[in-house]
mmCIF file of C-alpha atoms in Angstrom:
data_model
loop_
_atom_site.group_PDB
_atom_site.id
_atom_site.type_symbol
_atom_site.label_atom_id
_atom_site.label_comp_id
_atom_site.label_asym_id
_atom_site.label_seq_id
_atom_site.Cartn_x
_atom_site.Cartn_y
_atom_site.Cartn_z
ATOM 1 C CA MET A 1 153.935 75.728 157.502
ATOM 2 C CA SER A 2 151.947 79.161 156.718
ATOM 3 C CA ALA A 3 150.111 78.734 153.305
ATOM 4 C CA SER A 4 150.430 82.809 152.206
ATOM 5 C CA LEU A 5 148.124 84.222 150.408
ATOM 6 C CA ALA A 6 147.731 85.968 147.217
ATOM 7 C CA PRO A 7 146.362 89.527 147.180
ATOM 8 C CA VAL A 8 143.097 89.702 145.774
ATOM 9 C CA ASP A 9 141.849 92.015 142.653
ATOM 10 C CA LYS A 10 138.630 94.164 142.768
ATOM 11 C CA GLN A 11 137.208 92.117 139.643
ATOM 12 C CA ASP A 12 138.322 88.738 141.787
ATOM 13 C CA ARG A 13 135.908 90.058 143.690
ATOM 14 C CA GLN A 14 132.932 90.328 142.020
ATOM 15 C CA SER A 15 130.437 87.668 141.755
ATOM 16 C CA PRO A 16 129.254 86.781 138.642
ATOM 17 C CA GLU A 17 126.119 87.960 138.645
ATOM 18 C CA SER A 18 127.097 91.499 138.992
ATOM 19 C CA SER A 19 129.180 91.025 135.064
ATOM 20 C CA ALA A 20 125.967 89.119 133.643
ATOM 21 C CA PRO A 21 124.470 91.495 130.778
ATOM 22 C CA VAL A 22 121.230 93.112 132.301
ATOM 23 C CA GLU A 23 118.393 91.144 130.607
ATOM 24 C CA PRO A 24 115.234 92.680 129.136
ATOM 25 C CA SER A 25 112.197 93.109 131.391
ATOM 26 C CA PRO A 26 109.413 90.331 130.018
ATOM 27 C CA ALA A 27 107.799 93.736 128.706
ATOM 28 C CA ARG A 28 110.426 95.591 126.951
ATOM 29 C CA ALA A 29 111.641 92.079 125.242
ATOM 30 C CA THR A 30 107.940 91.393 123.317
ATOM 31 C CA LEU A 31 107.769 94.706 122.833
ATOM 32 C CA ARG A 32 111.327 94.550 120.836
ATOM 33 C CA SER A 33 109.635 91.290 118.835
ATOM 34 C CA HIS A 34 108.985 91.177 116.044
ATOM 35 C CA ASN A 35 105.478 88.790 116.365
ATOM 36 C CA VAL A 36 103.613 91.774 118.251
ATOM 37 C CA PRO A 37 103.139 95.752 116.379
ATOM 38 C CA ALA A 38 104.248 97.228 118.679
ATOM 39 C CA PRO A 39 104.046 100.480 116.666
ATOM 40 C CA VAL A 40 100.885 100.032 114.844
ATOM 41 C CA LEU A 41 99.405 99.305 118.256
ATOM 42 C CA GLY A 42 100.951 102.528 119.579
ATOM 43 C CA VAL A 43 98.612 104.138 115.963
ATOM 44 C CA LEU A 44 95.579 103.190 117.163
ATOM 45 C CA ALA A 45 95.470 103.955 120.793
ATOM 46 C CA LEU A 46 96.290 107.363 119.739
ATOM 47 C CA ILE A 47 93.685 107.513 117.158
ATOM 48 C CA THR A 48 91.632 106.553 119.737
ATOM 49 C CA GLY A 49 92.685 109.127 122.002
ATOM 50 C CA VAL A 50 92.601 111.857 119.670
ATOM 51 C CA MET A 51 89.253 110.921 118.769
ATOM 52 C CA ALA A 52 87.560 110.561 122.433
ATOM 53 C CA PHE A 53 88.731 113.902 122.478
ATOM 54 C CA VAL A 54 87.257 115.730 119.015
ATOM 55 C CA ASN A 55 83.861 113.050 118.747
ATOM 56 C CA PRO A 56 83.629 110.676 122.068
ATOM 57 C CA SER A 57 81.014 108.873 119.416
ATOM 58 C CA PHE A 58 84.152 106.939 117.943
ATOM 59 C CA LEU A 59 84.071 105.166 121.176
ATOM 60 C CA SER A 60 80.065 104.282 121.335
ATOM 61 C CA PRO A 61 79.441 100.452 121.159
ATOM 62 C CA ARG A 62 77.733 101.773 117.917
ATOM 63 C CA ASN A 63 80.277 102.998 116.045
ATOM 64 C CA LEU A 64 82.330 100.140 117.473
ATOM 65 C CA GLY A 65 79.415 97.664 115.983
ATOM 66 C CA ALA A 66 80.293 99.524 112.214
ATOM 67 C CA LEU A 67 83.555 99.426 112.203
ATOM 68 C CA ALA A 68 83.787 95.256 113.351
ATOM 69 C CA GLU A 69 81.853 95.020 110.208
ATOM 70 C CA GLN A 70 83.846 97.290 107.774
ATOM 71 C CA SER A 71 87.121 95.871 108.601
ATOM 72 C CA ALA A 72 85.402 92.168 108.449
ATOM 73 C CA VAL A 73 85.664 92.067 104.393
ATOM 74 C CA PRO A 74 88.927 93.403 104.184
ATOM 75 C CA VAL A 75 90.162 91.582 107.202
ATOM 76 C CA VAL A 76 89.708 88.818 105.358
ATOM 77 C CA LEU A 77 91.942 89.637 102.131
ATOM 78 C CA ALA A 78 94.384 90.263 104.279
ATOM 79 C CA VAL A 79 95.253 87.068 105.693
ATOM 80 C CA GLY A 80 95.407 85.793 102.527
ATOM 81 C CA LEU A 81 97.277 88.050 100.923
ATOM 82 C CA THR A 82 100.367 87.930 103.587
ATOM 83 C CA PHE A 83 101.274 84.791 103.101
ATOM 84 C CA VAL A 84 102.187 86.128 99.110
ATOM 85 C CA ILE A 85 103.595 89.151 100.618
ATOM 86 C CA LEU A 86 106.208 86.586 103.109
ATOM 87 C CA MET A 87 106.869 84.874 100.067
ATOM 88 C CA GLY A 88 108.394 87.952 98.250
ATOM 89 C CA GLY A 89 105.554 88.059 96.606
ATOM 90 C CA ILE A 90 102.500 90.510 95.566
ATOM 91 C CA ASP A 91 98.579 90.033 93.995
ATOM 92 C CA LEU A 92 96.922 92.031 92.596
ATOM 93 C CA SER A 93 94.210 90.418 91.399
ATOM 94 C CA LEU A 94 91.781 91.019 94.161
ATOM 95 C CA GLU A 95 89.830 93.084 93.144
ATOM 96 C CA GLY A 96 89.129 91.826 90.270
ATOM 97 C CA THR A 97 88.669 88.520 91.995
ATOM 98 C CA LEU A 98 86.025 90.002 94.732
ATOM 99 C CA ALA A 99 84.306 90.932 91.195
ATOM 100 C CA ALA A 100 84.026 87.419 89.593
ATOM 101 C CA VAL A 101 82.928 85.258 92.580
ATOM 102 C CA SER A 102 80.043 88.293 94.329
ATOM 103 C CA LEU A 103 78.586 87.962 90.926
ATOM 104 C CA SER A 104 79.132 84.181 90.368
ATOM 105 C CA THR A 105 78.400 83.975 93.833
ATOM 106 C CA ALA A 106 74.648 85.665 93.469
ATOM 107 C CA LEU A 107 73.544 83.833 91.130
ATOM 108 C CA LEU A 108 74.451 81.056 92.509
ATOM 109 C CA VAL A 109 72.118 81.417 95.691
ATOM 110 C CA ALA A 110 68.594 82.210 95.177
ATOM 111 C CA ASN A 111 67.962 85.725 92.987
ATOM 112 C CA ASP A 112 66.344 87.363 90.010
ATOM 113 C CA ARG A 113 67.946 86.635 87.216
ATOM 114 C CA ASN A 114 67.874 82.602 87.341
ATOM 115 C CA GLY A 115 66.152 80.007 89.755
ATOM 116 C CA MET A 116 69.707 78.125 91.310
ATOM 117 C CA ASP A 117 69.385 78.047 94.661
ATOM 118 C CA ILE A 118 72.335 75.905 96.391
ATOM 119 C CA GLY A 119 71.725 77.918 99.605
ATOM 120 C CA LEU A 120 75.322 78.060 101.564
ATOM 121 C CA TRP A 121 76.803 75.757 99.944
ATOM 122 C CA VAL A 122 77.671 78.869 97.763
ATOM 123 C CA ILE A 123 80.805 79.736 100.994
ATOM 124 C CA PRO A 124 82.738 76.680 99.877
ATOM 125 C CA ALA A 125 81.670 77.109 96.346
ATOM 126 C CA GLY A 126 82.852 81.096 96.488
ATOM 127 C CA CYS A 127 86.200 80.135 97.994
ATOM 128 C CA ALA A 128 86.521 77.282 94.952
ATOM 129 C CA VAL A 129 86.422 80.293 92.157
ATOM 130 C CA GLY A 130 88.762 82.555 94.454
ATOM 131 C CA ALA A 131 91.288 79.696 95.144
ATOM 132 C CA LEU A 132 90.739 78.657 90.669
ATOM 133 C CA ILE A 133 91.957 82.282 89.973
ATOM 134 C CA GLY A 134 94.662 81.683 92.254
ATOM 135 C CA LEU A 135 95.848 78.733 91.309
ATOM 136 C CA LEU A 136 96.221 80.310 86.939
ATOM 137 C CA ALA A 137 98.224 83.672 89.094
ATOM 138 C CA GLY A 138 100.516 80.889 91.771
ATOM 139 C CA THR A 139 101.021 78.323 88.423
ATOM 140 C CA SER A 140 102.289 81.504 86.024
ATOM 141 C CA VAL A 141 105.224 82.739 89.174
ATOM 142 C CA ALA A 142 105.889 79.096 90.060
ATOM 143 C CA LEU A 143 106.176 77.786 87.024
ATOM 144 C CA LEU A 144 106.606 79.931 84.240
ATOM 145 C CA ARG A 145 108.600 82.357 86.333
ATOM 146 C CA VAL A 146 106.375 85.288 85.425
ATOM 147 C CA PRO A 147 107.209 88.181 87.626
ATOM 148 C CA SER A 148 103.510 87.655 90.024
ATOM 149 C CA PHE A 149 103.349 91.691 89.623
ATOM 150 C CA ILE A 150 102.654 91.235 85.526
ATOM 151 C CA VAL A 151 100.481 87.837 86.424
ATOM 152 C CA THR A 152 97.749 89.750 89.413
ATOM 153 C CA ILE A 153 97.721 92.142 86.956
ATOM 154 C CA GLY A 154 96.151 90.320 84.259
ATOM 155 C CA THR A 155 93.981 88.097 86.571
ATOM 156 C CA TRP A 156 92.713 91.065 88.151
ATOM 157 C CA GLN A 157 91.307 91.443 84.266
ATOM 158 C CA ILE A 158 90.622 88.778 84.151
ATOM 159 C CA GLY A 159 87.967 87.924 86.907
ATOM 160 C CA LEU A 160 86.854 91.386 85.590
ATOM 161 C CA GLY A 161 85.921 90.091 82.592
ATOM 162 C CA VAL A 162 84.157 87.126 83.855
ATOM 163 C CA ALA A 163 81.807 89.645 86.256
ATOM 164 C CA GLN A 164 81.269 91.169 82.956
ATOM 165 C CA LEU A 165 79.940 88.434 81.204
ATOM 166 C CA LEU A 166 77.802 87.293 83.897
ATOM 167 C CA PHE A 167 75.024 90.228 84.142
ATOM 168 C CA GLY A 168 78.157 92.809 84.910
ATOM 169 C CA SER A 169 75.159 95.302 83.044
ATOM 170 C CA ALA A 170 72.620 94.625 85.228
ATOM 171 C CA PRO A 171 73.190 92.882 88.877
ATOM 172 C CA PRO A 172 71.736 89.774 90.365
ATOM 173 C CA ARG A 173 70.622 90.461 93.520
ATOM 174 C CA VAL A 174 70.115 88.377 96.231
ATOM 175 C CA THR A 175 67.108 87.065 98.042
ATOM 176 C CA ASP A 176 67.902 84.090 99.981
ATOM 177 C CA PRO A 177 66.880 85.688 103.652
ATOM 178 C CA ARG A 178 69.853 82.106 104.962
ATOM 179 C CA PHE A 179 72.051 84.130 103.008
ATOM 180 C CA ARG A 180 71.765 87.574 104.016
ATOM 181 C CA GLY A 181 71.671 86.826 107.092
ATOM 182 C CA LEU A 182 75.091 86.316 107.436
ATOM 183 C CA ALA A 183 75.366 89.816 107.402
ATOM 184 C CA VAL A 184 72.616 90.944 108.625
ATOM 185 C CA ASP A 185 71.375 88.660 111.402
ATOM 186 C CA LYS A 186 73.607 89.338 115.167
ATOM 187 C CA MET A 187 75.410 87.297 117.436
ATOM 188 C CA LEU A 188 76.780 89.330 120.682
ATOM 189 C CA GLY A 189 75.890 92.521 118.624
ATOM 190 C CA LEU A 190 78.211 91.559 115.833
ATOM 191 C CA PRO A 191 77.037 90.503 112.441
ATOM 192 C CA GLY A 192 77.874 87.246 110.759
ATOM 193 C CA ILE A 193 80.763 88.085 108.416
ATOM 194 C CA VAL A 194 82.497 89.729 111.312
ATOM 195 C CA TRP A 195 82.803 85.933 113.090
ATOM 196 C CA ILE A 196 83.801 84.947 110.186
ATOM 197 C CA ALA A 197 86.696 87.421 110.080
ATOM 198 C CA ALA A 198 87.510 85.868 113.332
ATOM 199 C CA LEU A 199 87.203 82.451 112.868
ATOM 200 C CA VAL A 200 89.451 83.217 109.208
ATOM 201 C CA VAL A 201 92.289 84.804 111.641
ATOM 202 C CA VAL A 202 92.282 82.466 113.508
ATOM 203 C CA PHE A 203 92.468 79.447 110.768
ATOM 204 C CA GLY A 204 95.862 82.290 109.289
ATOM 205 C CA LEU A 205 97.623 82.117 112.710
ATOM 206 C CA VAL A 206 97.472 78.416 113.473
ATOM 207 C CA VAL A 207 98.773 78.223 109.652
ATOM 208 C CA GLN A 208 101.380 80.684 109.988
ATOM 209 C CA ARG A 209 103.138 79.628 113.218
ATOM 210 C CA TYR A 210 102.193 75.614 113.486
ATOM 211 C CA THR A 211 102.128 73.894 109.794
ATOM 212 C CA ARG A 212 105.355 73.049 107.600
ATOM 213 C CA PHE A 213 103.968 75.828 104.577
ATOM 214 C CA GLY A 214 103.813 78.822 107.548
ATOM 215 C CA ARG A 215 107.158 78.228 108.354
ATOM 216 C CA TYR A 216 108.563 77.742 105.639
ATOM 217 C CA ALA A 217 106.668 81.264 104.536
ATOM 218 C CA TYR A 218 109.392 83.068 106.220
ATOM 219 C CA VAL A 219 112.372 80.931 104.723
ATOM 220 C CA ILE A 220 111.027 81.816 101.131
ATOM 221 C CA GLY A 221 110.708 85.312 101.933
ATOM 222 C CA GLY A 222 114.231 85.810 103.799
ATOM 223 C CA SER A 223 116.560 84.112 101.349
ATOM 224 C CA GLU A 224 114.745 81.920 98.479
ATOM 225 C CA GLU A 225 118.237 80.629 97.746
ATOM 226 C CA THR A 226 118.350 79.636 101.276
ATOM 227 C CA ALA A 227 114.963 77.456 101.046
ATOM 228 C CA LEU A 228 116.299 75.908 97.409
ATOM 229 C CA LEU A 229 119.599 74.906 99.789
ATOM 230 C CA SER A 230 117.175 73.288 102.615
ATOM 231 C CA GLY A 231 115.655 71.291 100.198
ATOM 232 C CA ILE A 232 112.876 73.056 100.041
ATOM 233 C CA PRO A 233 110.426 72.804 96.943
ATOM 234 C CA VAL A 234 109.802 76.822 96.986
ATOM 235 C CA ARG A 235 107.713 76.397 93.564
ATOM 236 C CA ARG A 236 105.357 74.626 95.303
ATOM 237 C CA TYR A 237 104.595 76.213 98.625
ATOM 238 C CA ARG A 238 104.618 79.866 96.324
ATOM 239 C CA ALA A 239 102.113 78.224 93.515
ATOM 240 C CA ALA A 240 99.963 77.432 97.224
ATOM 241 C CA SER A 241 100.291 80.805 98.996
ATOM 242 C CA PHE A 242 98.303 82.110 95.634
ATOM 243 C CA VAL A 243 95.665 79.481 96.221
ATOM 244 C CA LEU A 244 95.762 80.273 100.094
ATOM 245 C CA ALA A 245 94.930 84.034 98.922
ATOM 246 C CA GLY A 246 92.497 83.152 96.252
ATOM 247 C CA ALA A 247 90.161 81.288 98.670
ATOM 248 C CA ALA A 248 90.434 84.530 101.326
ATOM 249 C CA THR A 249 89.586 86.563 98.560
ATOM 250 C CA GLY A 250 86.178 84.683 97.460
ATOM 251 C CA LEU A 251 85.357 84.177 101.179
ATOM 252 C CA ALA A 252 85.630 87.896 101.336
ATOM 253 C CA ALA A 253 83.727 88.318 98.277
ATOM 254 C CA VAL A 254 80.404 85.735 99.933
ATOM 255 C CA ALA A 255 80.724 88.131 102.883
ATOM 256 C CA ALA A 256 80.661 91.162 100.924
ATOM 257 C CA THR A 257 77.979 90.000 98.403
ATOM 258 C CA ALA A 258 75.691 89.060 101.499
ATOM 259 C CA ARG A 259 76.634 92.756 103.056
ATOM 260 C CA SER A 260 75.361 94.953 99.744
ATOM 261 C CA GLY A 261 72.801 91.852 98.465
ATOM 262 C CA VAL A 262 73.878 92.234 94.747
ATOM 263 C CA GLY A 263 76.425 90.784 92.355
ATOM 264 C CA GLU A 264 78.547 94.029 91.386
ATOM 265 C CA VAL A 265 81.442 94.155 89.495
ATOM 266 C CA SER A 266 82.645 96.797 91.426
ATOM 267 C CA ILE A 267 82.134 95.230 94.640
ATOM 268 C CA GLY A 268 85.877 95.563 95.516
ATOM 269 C CA ASN A 269 86.970 99.108 94.892
ATOM 270 C CA GLY A 270 88.772 100.315 96.817
ATOM 271 C CA LEU A 271 89.684 96.983 98.791
ATOM 272 C CA LEU A 272 93.362 96.374 97.004
ATOM 273 C CA PHE A 273 94.597 99.761 98.296
ATOM 274 C CA THR A 274 93.215 98.939 101.970
ATOM 275 C CA SER A 275 93.936 95.551 102.028
ATOM 276 C CA ILE A 276 97.814 96.452 100.873
ATOM 277 C CA ALA A 277 98.308 99.660 102.958
ATOM 278 C CA GLY A 278 97.214 97.543 106.186
ATOM 279 C CA VAL A 279 99.757 94.816 105.252
ATOM 280 C CA VAL A 280 102.234 97.178 105.657
ATOM 281 C CA LEU A 281 100.637 99.273 108.741
ATOM 282 C CA GLY A 282 101.300 96.337 110.132
ATOM 283 C CA GLY A 283 104.909 95.925 109.632
ATOM 284 C CA THR A 284 104.635 93.152 107.299
ATOM 285 C CA PHE A 285 107.715 93.320 104.670
ATOM 286 C CA LEU A 286 106.748 93.840 101.405
ATOM 287 C CA THR A 287 110.243 91.937 100.146
ATOM 288 C CA GLY A 288 108.936 88.720 102.860
ATOM 289 C CA GLY A 289 110.823 87.106 105.561
ATOM 290 C CA ARG A 290 108.771 89.196 107.906
ATOM 291 C CA GLY A 291 105.587 90.227 109.417
ATOM 292 C CA GLY A 292 102.172 87.540 109.867
ATOM 293 C CA VAL A 293 98.407 87.693 110.115
ATOM 294 C CA LEU A 294 98.450 90.195 113.119
ATOM 295 C CA HIS A 295 100.444 92.853 111.905
ATOM 296 C CA SER A 296 98.202 92.814 108.751
ATOM 297 C CA VAL A 297 94.712 92.079 110.561
ATOM 298 C CA ILE A 298 95.303 95.203 113.384
ATOM 299 C CA GLY A 299 97.322 97.341 110.222
ATOM 300 C CA VAL A 300 93.907 96.991 108.456
ATOM 301 C CA ILE A 301 91.586 97.941 111.564
ATOM 302 C CA VAL A 302 94.238 100.762 111.779
ATOM 303 C CA MET A 303 93.168 101.918 108.213
ATOM 304 C CA VAL A 304 89.907 101.430 108.495
ATOM 305 C CA ALA A 305 89.641 103.324 111.857
ATOM 306 C CA ILE A 306 91.658 106.159 110.827
ATOM 307 C CA ALA A 307 89.082 106.424 107.764
ATOM 308 C CA ASN A 308 85.790 106.057 110.088
ATOM 309 C CA ALA A 309 87.506 109.196 112.282
ATOM 310 C CA MET A 310 87.550 111.794 109.516
ATOM 311 C CA VAL A 311 84.204 110.573 108.226
ATOM 312 C CA LEU A 312 83.543 111.086 111.969
ATOM 313 C CA ALA A 313 85.535 114.824 112.062
ATOM 314 C CA GLY A 314 83.577 116.280 109.303
ATOM 315 C CA ILE A 315 87.472 115.861 106.899
ATOM 316 C CA SER A 316 86.445 116.340 102.892
ATOM 317 C CA PRO A 317 86.301 113.250 100.978
ATOM 318 C CA TYR A 318 89.778 114.387 98.870
ATOM 319 C CA VAL A 319 91.485 115.181 102.644
ATOM 320 C CA GLN A 320 90.640 111.704 103.090
ATOM 321 C CA GLN A 321 92.555 110.199 99.953
ATOM 322 C CA ALA A 322 95.766 111.905 100.867
ATOM 323 C CA VAL A 323 95.788 111.086 103.979
ATOM 324 C CA GLN A 324 95.776 107.376 103.659
ATOM 325 C CA GLY A 325 98.059 107.275 101.058
ATOM 326 C CA ALA A 326 100.588 109.793 102.763
ATOM 327 C CA ILE A 327 100.070 107.345 106.071
ATOM 328 C CA VAL A 328 101.666 104.577 104.014
ATOM 329 C CA VAL A 329 104.366 105.847 102.284
ATOM 330 C CA THR A 330 105.153 106.837 105.908
ATOM 331 C CA ALA A 331 104.437 103.283 106.946
ATOM 332 C CA ALA A 332 106.328 101.653 104.425
ATOM 333 C CA VAL A 333 109.682 104.029 105.203
ATOM 334 C CA ALA A 334 109.698 103.745 108.563
ATOM 335 C CA THR A 335 108.740 99.931 108.337
ATOM 336 C CA MET A 336 111.820 99.115 105.706
ATOM 337 C CA TRP A 337 114.059 101.883 106.495
ATOM 338 C CA ARG A 338 116.630 99.253 109.144
ATOM 339 C CA ALA A 339 116.375 97.039 105.807
ATOM 340 C CA ARG A 340 116.645 99.203 103.518
ATOM 341 C CA GLN A 341 119.916 97.645 102.894
ATOM 342 C CA ARG A 342 119.028 94.054 101.802
ATOM 343 C CA LEU A 343 116.106 95.544 99.340
ATOM 344 C CA ARG A 344 115.735 93.600 96.443
ATOM 345 C CA VAL A 345 112.811 94.003 93.550
ATOM 346 C CA ILE A 346 109.574 92.793 94.778
ATOM 347 C CA LYS A 347 108.971 89.756 92.678
#
């Protein structure tokens, strides 16, 4: 008895592999992922390419070292600020905290105003002062439910007031050679504050990727309601983000004071703009839930590189400010465009 053979359709003869979706290449998948700030890396490559023709000294070892040194302080600020923004908050108190910690630092090491000299212990002391200011802001935001925008404007002014009380009219000059060595002495051609900034970036990446605090930052920023339903103590983590940002700001103030050699009320002028602009340019959402430390750090480096490139190109300072502002607005629109349906008021 012969078996009858049914006709085979062409689609039945196709192998399963032919109908399977085509997997993107690893390189393309990496560029499309939100873990790599590909757009801002492209901007940095574009700046480098243009300046290679406009002014080749932009790529000289001396200028690259200057770029690294100029980026050190805002990079430290951006690492701490990133966690606040990832949770949907904002910290505008950077310049006030920088002023208070700078004056405190200058008065705690050997100086020309008093007999204090705690040496390099001033580094954790500066972080502690910044963390206290951050704790004040974080407690107000998390427990009292006051919008972070309003609270941090207040702590900004508190920091400035404290700085003015601490010999603000007569800035103390640092005379401690070990402390000044953080910005003067070099290792592998770079000053100590650059290596401090690099360690802070590594610390921020570890916290972001491998700790509960870092994972919860994305959940809280993505949806606070979901975080609460999941049992996450949102208030505790939100307050902790401001403490971390305050400690990072304190460390940045110590580095800035070591670099300038004096405790100054105005030591943080312009750094708030550079830090927040770098965070936005890097692709960290101001509404929270997306971005990260690497995004913010590269964004800050791009902002510093743009300013440096315009100086080398001989562009007027007034035009530089306008260009930087336009870049930030463009970056904010480009970053938030796809997420415009879920935008909410920044808290």
